[in-house]
Tab-separated table of C-alpha atoms and ligand atoms in Angstrom:
chain	number	residue	atom	x	y	z
A	26	MET	CA	27.934	-173.061	-65.296
A	27	LYS	CA	28.380	-170.468	-68.210
A	28	THR	CA	24.655	-169.448	-68.764
A	29	ILE	CA	22.174	-168.298	-65.908
A	30	ALA	CA	18.703	-166.220	-66.075
A	31	VAL	CA	17.060	-163.713	-63.654
A	32	LEU	CA	13.319	-162.733	-63.065
A	33	THR	CA	11.779	-160.893	-60.870
A	34	SER	CA	7.922	-162.512	-59.184
A	35	GLY	CA	5.268	-161.383	-57.427
A	36	GLY	CA	4.779	-158.173	-55.663
A	37	ASP	CA	6.579	-155.596	-56.813
A	38	GLY	CA	8.529	-152.521	-54.764
A	39	PRO	CA	11.559	-150.421	-54.735
A	40	GLY	CA	15.094	-151.541	-55.399
A	41	LEU	CA	14.361	-154.946	-57.749
A	42	ASN	CA	16.317	-152.953	-60.620
A	43	PRO	CA	19.523	-152.235	-58.805
A	44	CYS	CA	19.509	-156.305	-57.873
A	45	ILE	CA	18.592	-156.990	-61.360
A	46	ARG	CA	21.458	-154.717	-62.496
A	47	ALA	CA	23.882	-156.324	-60.025
A	48	VAL	CA	22.996	-159.609	-61.293
A	49	VAL	CA	23.438	-159.247	-65.010
A	50	ARG	CA	27.011	-157.307	-64.904
A	51	ARG	CA	28.558	-159.488	-61.882
A	52	ALA	CA	27.432	-162.689	-64.039
A	53	VAL	CA	29.166	-160.806	-67.110
A	54	LYS	CA	32.277	-159.455	-65.526
A	55	LYS	CA	32.178	-163.569	-64.408
A	56	GLY	CA	32.214	-164.084	-68.113
A	57	LEU	CA	28.670	-165.920	-67.775
A	58	GLU	CA	26.115	-165.261	-70.455
A	59	VAL	CA	22.573	-163.894	-68.622
A	60	TYR	CA	19.445	-163.898	-69.369
A	61	GLY	CA	16.219	-161.930	-68.002
A	62	VAL	CA	12.682	-163.746	-67.623
A	63	ARG	CA	9.985	-161.321	-68.403
A	64	ARG	CA	6.926	-161.432	-66.134
A	65	GLY	CA	8.525	-163.901	-63.692
A	66	TYR	CA	6.954	-167.290	-63.583
A	67	SER	CA	4.617	-166.270	-66.420
A	68	GLY	CA	7.697	-165.328	-68.694
A	69	LEU	CA	9.440	-169.069	-67.623
A	70	ILE	CA	6.292	-170.857	-68.615
A	71	GLY	CA	5.688	-168.705	-71.958
A	72	GLY	CA	9.386	-168.800	-72.948
A	73	ASP	CA	9.797	-165.066	-72.464
A	74	ILE	CA	12.991	-164.941	-71.658
A	75	ILE	CA	15.920	-162.237	-73.303
A	76	SER	CA	19.622	-161.876	-73.491
A	77	LEU	CA	21.066	-159.100	-71.094
A	78	ASN	CA	24.784	-157.176	-71.512
A	79	SER	CA	25.558	-155.125	-69.542
A	80	ARG	CA	24.489	-151.725	-71.292
A	81	ASP	CA	20.588	-153.290	-71.086
A	82	VAL	CA	20.806	-152.370	-67.357
A	83	SER	CA	21.942	-148.615	-67.767
A	84	GLY	CA	19.881	-146.227	-66.570
A	85	ILE	CA	17.448	-148.621	-64.324
A	86	LEU	CA	19.153	-148.330	-60.829
A	87	GLY	CA	17.083	-145.078	-59.803
A	88	ARG	CA	13.426	-146.710	-61.423
A	89	GLY	CA	11.600	-148.057	-58.931
A	90	GLY	CA	9.615	-151.315	-60.483
A	91	THR	CA	10.860	-154.116	-61.930
A	92	PHE	CA	12.202	-153.381	-65.736
A	93	LEU	CA	11.893	-157.268	-66.253
A	94	GLY	CA	8.117	-156.676	-64.923
A	95	THR	CA	6.647	-159.386	-62.594
A	96	ALA	CA	3.067	-161.327	-62.174
A	97	ARG	CA	1.297	-163.599	-60.292
A	98	CYS	CA	1.440	-166.924	-61.807
A	99	PRO	CA	-0.706	-169.350	-59.735
A	100	GLU	CA	-0.711	-172.295	-62.432
A	101	PHE	CA	2.886	-172.077	-61.527
A	102	LYS	CA	2.433	-174.264	-58.338
A	103	ASP	CA	1.577	-177.529	-60.440
A	104	ILE	CA	4.860	-179.841	-60.879
A	105	LYS	CA	3.385	-180.393	-64.902
A	106	VAL	CA	3.808	-176.449	-65.624
A	107	ARG	CA	7.017	-175.819	-64.110
A	108	ARG	CA	8.170	-178.877	-65.774
A	109	THR	CA	7.267	-176.949	-69.219
A	110	ALA	CA	9.380	-174.113	-67.603
A	111	LEU	CA	13.146	-175.838	-67.001
A	112	ARG	CA	12.569	-176.753	-70.706
A	113	HIS	CA	12.675	-173.614	-71.801
A	114	LEU	CA	15.394	-173.070	-69.863
A	115	ASN	CA	17.272	-176.034	-71.040
A	116	GLN	CA	16.368	-175.544	-74.680
A	117	ARG	CA	18.164	-171.900	-74.089
A	118	SER	CA	21.529	-174.000	-71.922
A	119	ILE	CA	20.661	-171.478	-68.831
A	120	GLU	CA	22.267	-173.713	-66.059
A	121	GLY	CA	20.690	-171.740	-63.472
A	122	LEU	CA	18.349	-169.078	-61.845
A	123	ILE	CA	17.909	-166.293	-59.907
A	124	VAL	CA	14.516	-165.516	-58.120
A	125	ILE	CA	13.928	-161.946	-56.959
A	126	GLY	CA	10.594	-162.158	-54.961
A	127	GLY	CA	8.669	-162.518	-51.587
A	128	ASN	CA	7.334	-165.854	-49.857
A	129	GLY	CA	5.525	-166.899	-52.825
A	130	SER	CA	8.181	-166.501	-55.890
A	131	LEU	CA	10.958	-168.260	-53.366
A	132	THR	CA	8.379	-170.851	-52.395
A	133	GLY	CA	8.199	-171.465	-56.175
A	134	ALA	CA	12.158	-171.280	-56.464
A	135	LEU	CA	12.137	-173.818	-53.928
A	136	GLU	CA	10.095	-176.062	-55.666
A	137	LEU	CA	12.739	-176.144	-59.098
A	138	ASP	CA	15.398	-177.234	-56.450
A	139	LYS	CA	13.582	-179.867	-55.296
A	140	MET	CA	13.417	-180.456	-59.204
A	141	GLY	CA	16.822	-180.962	-59.618
A	142	TYR	CA	17.061	-177.476	-61.259
A	143	PRO	CA	20.157	-175.018	-59.361
A	144	VAL	CA	18.539	-171.923	-57.557
A	145	ILE	CA	19.172	-168.881	-55.464
A	146	GLY	CA	16.821	-166.850	-54.126
A	147	ILE	CA	16.455	-162.876	-52.896
A	148	PRO	CA	14.246	-161.991	-50.928
A	149	ALA	CA	12.218	-158.697	-52.238
A	150	SER	CA	8.965	-157.744	-50.178
A	151	ILE	CA	7.723	-154.495	-48.826
A	152	ASP	CA	6.094	-155.932	-46.050
A	153	ASN	CA	9.974	-157.472	-44.395
A	154	ASP	CA	7.558	-160.206	-43.580
A	155	VAL	CA	10.536	-162.768	-45.541
A	156	ASN	CA	12.048	-165.117	-42.041
A	157	GLU	CA	15.634	-165.870	-41.887
A	158	THR	CA	16.831	-162.320	-43.528
A	159	ASP	CA	17.046	-158.908	-41.056
A	160	ILE	CA	15.445	-157.086	-44.320
A	161	ALA	CA	13.848	-157.626	-47.934
A	162	VAL	CA	14.672	-155.357	-50.829
A	163	GLY	CA	12.149	-152.335	-50.631
A	164	VAL	CA	11.315	-152.219	-47.065
A	165	ASP	CA	13.227	-149.181	-46.643
A	166	THR	CA	12.090	-147.400	-49.498
A	167	THR	CA	8.459	-148.130	-48.859
A	168	LEU	CA	8.923	-147.254	-45.345
A	169	ASN	CA	10.391	-143.759	-46.021
A	170	THR	CA	7.466	-143.585	-48.726
A	171	ILE	CA	4.999	-144.271	-46.428
A	172	LEU	CA	6.777	-141.677	-43.308
A	173	GLU	CA	6.164	-138.886	-45.781
A	174	SER	CA	2.984	-139.595	-46.351
A	175	ILE	CA	2.106	-139.564	-42.299
A	176	ASP	CA	4.552	-136.375	-41.738
A	177	ARG	CA	2.669	-134.398	-44.289
A	178	ILE	CA	-0.808	-135.694	-42.971
A	179	LYS	CA	-0.055	-134.345	-39.435
A	180	ASP	CA	0.582	-131.137	-40.955
A	181	THR	CA	-2.993	-131.081	-42.097
A	182	ALA	CA	-4.002	-133.012	-38.933
A	183	THR	CA	-2.010	-130.701	-36.434
A	184	SER	CA	-3.679	-127.515	-38.623
A	185	HIS	CA	-7.565	-128.447	-38.299
A	186	GLN	CA	-7.186	-130.572	-35.041
A	187	ARG	CA	-7.993	-133.745	-36.539
A	188	ALA	CA	-7.861	-137.660	-36.147
A	189	PHE	CA	-6.670	-139.370	-39.137
A	190	LEU	CA	-6.761	-143.434	-39.980
A	191	VAL	CA	-4.015	-143.698	-42.368
A	192	GLU	CA	-3.957	-147.370	-43.563
A	193	VAL	CA	-1.136	-148.812	-45.018
A	194	MET	CA	0.036	-151.826	-46.765
A	195	GLY	CA	-0.034	-155.545	-44.866
A	196	ARG	CA	-2.391	-158.169	-45.500
A	197	ASP	CA	-1.127	-160.537	-43.323
A	198	CYS	CA	1.948	-159.084	-41.962
A	199	GLY	CA	1.845	-155.820	-39.979
A	200	TYR	CA	5.752	-154.714	-40.007
A	201	LEU	CA	5.192	-151.309	-42.126
A	202	ALA	CA	2.422	-150.049	-39.826
A	203	LEU	CA	4.774	-151.260	-36.795
A	204	GLN	CA	7.812	-149.332	-37.981
A	205	SER	CA	5.883	-146.308	-39.767
A	206	GLY	CA	3.958	-145.696	-36.591
A	207	ILE	CA	6.999	-145.589	-34.413
A	208	ALA	CA	8.990	-143.530	-36.879
A	209	GLY	CA	6.116	-141.511	-37.339
A	210	GLY	CA	4.587	-140.900	-34.214
A	211	ALA	CA	1.317	-142.609	-34.416
A	212	GLU	CA	-0.828	-142.387	-30.824
A	213	LEU	CA	-1.559	-146.220	-31.900
A	214	VAL	CA	-0.745	-149.148	-34.207
A	215	LEU	CA	-3.255	-151.878	-34.912
A	216	VAL	CA	-2.008	-155.045	-36.859
A	217	PRO	CA	-3.223	-158.158	-38.185
A	218	GLU	CA	-0.826	-160.082	-35.633
A	219	ARG	CA	-2.254	-158.843	-32.976
A	220	GLU	CA	-6.169	-158.587	-31.686
A	221	GLY	CA	-7.338	-155.365	-31.818
A	222	PRO	CA	-8.085	-153.470	-28.594
A	223	PRO	CA	-12.304	-152.600	-28.839
A	224	MET	CA	-13.467	-149.931	-30.433
A	225	GLU	CA	-14.141	-148.191	-27.235
A	226	GLN	CA	-10.384	-148.534	-26.287
A	227	ILE	CA	-9.451	-147.194	-29.548
A	228	ALA	CA	-12.251	-143.936	-28.909
A	229	ASP	CA	-10.253	-143.459	-25.836
A	230	GLU	CA	-6.944	-143.354	-27.477
A	231	VAL	CA	-8.246	-140.417	-29.380
A	232	VAL	CA	-10.062	-138.679	-26.284
A	233	ASN	CA	-6.844	-139.246	-24.239
A	234	ALA	CA	-4.907	-137.530	-27.208
A	235	TYR	CA	-6.921	-134.602	-27.001
A	236	VAL	CA	-7.208	-134.123	-23.395
A	237	GLU	CA	-3.131	-134.134	-23.196
A	238	GLY	CA	-3.517	-131.176	-25.285
A	239	LYS	CA	-2.196	-132.779	-28.474
A	240	SER	CA	-3.597	-131.262	-31.954
A	241	HIS	CA	-3.922	-134.255	-33.973
A	242	CYS	CA	-4.192	-138.278	-33.325
A	243	ILE	CA	-2.887	-140.557	-35.803
A	244	ILE	CA	-3.748	-144.136	-35.995
A	245	VAL	CA	-1.596	-146.121	-38.319
A	246	ILE	CA	-4.144	-149.727	-39.370
A	247	ALA	CA	-1.988	-152.180	-41.585
A	248	GLU	CA	-4.599	-152.794	-44.326
A	249	GLY	CA	-5.240	-157.171	-42.610
A	250	TRP	CA	-6.156	-155.469	-38.961
A	251	LYS	CA	-9.451	-156.737	-38.702
A	252	PRO	CA	-13.023	-155.705	-38.229
A	253	GLY	CA	-10.815	-153.277	-40.492
A	254	THR	CA	-10.460	-149.281	-40.853
A	255	ARG	CA	-13.562	-148.643	-42.173
A	256	ALA	CA	-15.098	-150.170	-39.346
A	257	VAL	CA	-12.563	-147.665	-36.727
A	258	GLU	CA	-14.060	-144.724	-38.908
A	259	ASP	CA	-17.774	-145.892	-38.734
A	260	TYR	CA	-17.371	-146.209	-34.699
A	261	LEU	CA	-15.290	-143.260	-34.217
A	262	LYS	CA	-17.732	-140.887	-36.629
A	263	LYS	CA	-20.811	-141.903	-34.213
A	264	ARG	CA	-18.983	-140.712	-31.295
A	265	ALA	CA	-19.810	-137.039	-30.414
A	266	ASP	CA	-17.151	-136.567	-27.773
A	267	LEU	CA	-13.727	-136.986	-29.512
A	268	GLY	CA	-13.024	-133.770	-29.649
A	269	PHE	CA	-11.246	-134.298	-32.757
A	270	ASP	CA	-12.407	-134.509	-36.388
A	271	VAL	CA	-12.231	-138.403	-38.342
A	272	ARG	CA	-10.671	-138.450	-41.586
A	273	VAL	CA	-9.162	-141.352	-43.288
A	274	THR	CA	-6.512	-141.895	-45.628
A	275	VAL	CA	-5.229	-145.391	-47.262
A	276	LEU	CA	-2.080	-144.966	-49.343
A	277	GLY	CA	-2.570	-147.645	-51.674
A	278	HIS	CA	0.014	-148.301	-54.133
A	279	VAL	CA	1.873	-145.270	-54.209
A	280	GLN	CA	3.653	-146.958	-51.350
A	281	ARG	CA	5.117	-149.966	-53.976
A	282	GLY	CA	6.384	-147.209	-56.114
A	283	GLY	CA	9.389	-144.464	-56.044
A	284	ARG	CA	13.026	-144.176	-56.806
A	285	PRO	CA	14.159	-146.796	-54.398
A	286	SER	CA	16.397	-145.137	-51.178
A	287	VAL	CA	20.206	-145.352	-50.643
A	288	PHE	CA	20.048	-148.356	-48.733
A	289	ASP	CA	17.779	-150.498	-51.568
A	290	ARG	CA	20.047	-149.624	-53.952
A	291	THR	CA	22.504	-151.312	-51.907
A	292	LEU	CA	21.108	-154.205	-50.525
A	293	GLY	CA	19.683	-155.056	-53.873
A	294	SER	CA	22.893	-154.612	-55.389
A	295	ARG	CA	24.718	-156.603	-52.984
A	296	MET	CA	22.424	-159.449	-52.621
A	297	GLY	CA	22.368	-159.467	-56.626
A	298	ALA	CA	26.141	-159.908	-56.992
A	299	TYR	CA	26.254	-162.859	-53.731
A	300	ALA	CA	23.789	-164.504	-55.543
A	301	VAL	CA	25.854	-165.143	-58.715
A	302	ASP	CA	28.635	-165.885	-56.895
A	303	ALA	CA	26.707	-168.445	-54.913
A	304	LEU	CA	25.509	-169.986	-57.872
A	305	LEU	CA	28.903	-170.340	-59.233
A	306	GLN	CA	29.781	-171.754	-56.243
A	307	GLY	CA	27.612	-174.753	-57.168
A	308	GLU	CA	24.976	-173.470	-54.238
A	309	THR	CA	21.024	-174.271	-54.901
A	310	GLY	CA	17.756	-174.409	-53.027
A	311	LYS	CA	19.184	-171.043	-50.906
A	312	MET	CA	18.546	-167.713	-50.134
A	313	VAL	CA	20.635	-164.961	-49.778
A	314	ALA	CA	19.661	-163.037	-46.424
A	315	LEU	CA	21.193	-160.171	-44.314
A	316	ARG	CA	21.905	-160.998	-41.110
A	317	SER	CA	23.635	-158.204	-38.499
A	318	SER	CA	24.787	-156.378	-41.613
A	319	LYS	CA	26.813	-159.417	-43.307
A	320	LEU	CA	24.989	-161.214	-46.352
A	321	THR	CA	24.734	-164.568	-46.164
A	322	LEU	CA	23.020	-168.233	-47.310
A	323	VAL	CA	19.983	-169.687	-45.540
A	324	PRO	CA	18.366	-172.965	-46.796
A	325	LEU	CA	15.253	-171.588	-48.999
A	326	ALA	CA	13.145	-173.954	-46.850
A	327	ASP	CA	13.604	-172.269	-43.503
A	328	ALA	CA	13.048	-168.524	-45.016
A	329	VAL	CA	9.782	-169.729	-46.586
A	330	ARG	CA	8.660	-171.821	-43.961
A	331	THR	CA	6.572	-169.297	-41.891
A	332	LEU	CA	5.709	-166.066	-42.414
A	333	LYS	CA	8.400	-163.668	-40.378
A	334	PRO	CA	6.515	-162.399	-36.947
A	335	LEU	CA	6.922	-159.005	-35.486
A	336	ASP	CA	9.515	-158.167	-33.424
A	337	PRO	CA	7.790	-158.087	-29.781
A	338	GLU	CA	10.546	-155.441	-28.845
A	339	MET	CA	9.180	-152.984	-31.353
A	340	LEU	CA	5.503	-153.805	-30.358
A	341	GLU	CA	6.279	-153.082	-26.706
A	342	LEU	CA	8.147	-149.813	-27.799
A	343	ALA	CA	5.111	-148.575	-30.383
A	344	ASP	CA	2.807	-149.031	-27.130
A	345	MET	CA	4.960	-147.157	-24.788
A	346	LEU	CA	5.282	-144.220	-26.781
A	347	GLU	CA	1.768	-143.591	-27.825
B	405	ADP	P1	5.477	-162.835	-53.501
B	405	ADP	O1	6.659	-163.725	-54.256
B	405	ADP	O2	5.606	-161.319	-53.431
B	405	ADP	O3	4.715	-163.139	-52.107
B	405	ADP	P2	2.727	-164.607	-54.370
B	405	ADP	O4	2.645	-165.063	-53.171
B	405	ADP	O5	1.757	-163.755	-54.989
B	405	ADP	O6	4.028	-162.885	-54.332
B	405	ADP	O7	3.579	-165.754	-55.053
B	405	ADP	C1	4.177	-165.116	-56.408
B	405	ADP	C2	3.880	-166.368	-57.694
B	405	ADP	O8	4.854	-167.481	-56.852
B	405	ADP	C3	3.004	-167.240	-57.437
B	405	ADP	O9	2.029	-166.277	-58.559
B	405	ADP	C4	3.304	-167.930	-57.869
B	405	ADP	O10	3.705	-168.348	-59.568
B	405	ADP	C5	4.164	-168.182	-57.360
B	405	ADP	N1	4.721	-169.991	-56.099
B	405	ADP	C6	3.412	-169.483	-54.793
B	405	ADP	N2	3.591	-170.181	-54.189
B	405	ADP	C7	4.062	-171.364	-54.522
B	405	ADP	C8	4.200	-172.334	-54.898
B	405	ADP	N3	3.680	-173.275	-53.477
B	405	ADP	N4	4.742	-173.148	-55.511
B	405	ADP	C9	5.032	-172.977	-56.752
B	405	ADP	N5	5.082	-171.801	-56.720
B	405	ADP	C10	4.118	-171.034	-56.130
């Protein structure tokens, strides 16, 4: 193998740049030519592919986002469209591809592998919803961003004796809510994986916090939890007996940005370099995974079969610490 390409696809997050940088630098050190595909699978279909050398990835290590850009590209599910993508790769004599992204992007990578094209995936998803790996690139920084926000919210909540509903990202997966709830000392965590308690019980938690003498009450809610943050807000605001005023903060896209943490820079760098080595060893259809601090390869098919479930021990811990 003499020439490879790398792309970032799907949801963005911190740690993608360190990952691209490591792919490029490892590949160059191994004597390979490297290309970067702009805007994920869209760029692959459109032939938006640029040559990269070690200097092109200078200065990106500490920057959030992805300098290659990313995109959603639903057309890529169509095999005819994927054939166009392979044509662009073959026209440039690119013999292997590294896909950095979440479940959707890795499913796309698996489809390319099934078409006989050598592909290695790297899990990057702030939700930590990719199976078969302990953690994905971007999770750690995002959690730290959320935690900093919760700490700040607690300061103001305490000053004013308020209950805060803090909505964090996670349409299908409550990992961010659960972990930040534990680390941020939330009174209650609401995640899509678990049916929510009735509104009366949520109100009881707020009242209990007041009666116990707490100066605030923090409820962390994943955006995908039903019936949703607004429903809790509406209910609690109708109750005159809470003891606390109720406020809502939706953290939104600040969670996706920011300088990658030490952990994400290291993980992205390790996984990027490992993916290049895997391609050179003739591996394909695999994803780089972190298991008990060690990198390994797992079949892409296993990684994307289902979303990664929440750890029941963590759920229990969150309940216990309320
Ligand atoms: P993420 O990779 O963050 O999970 P998405 O789920 O939006 O983000 O997926 C990103 C892209 O991956 C999609 O826009 C599409 O181009 C590609 N993709 C998703 N599912 C498939 C599939 N079943 N077959 C081929 N490509 C897919």
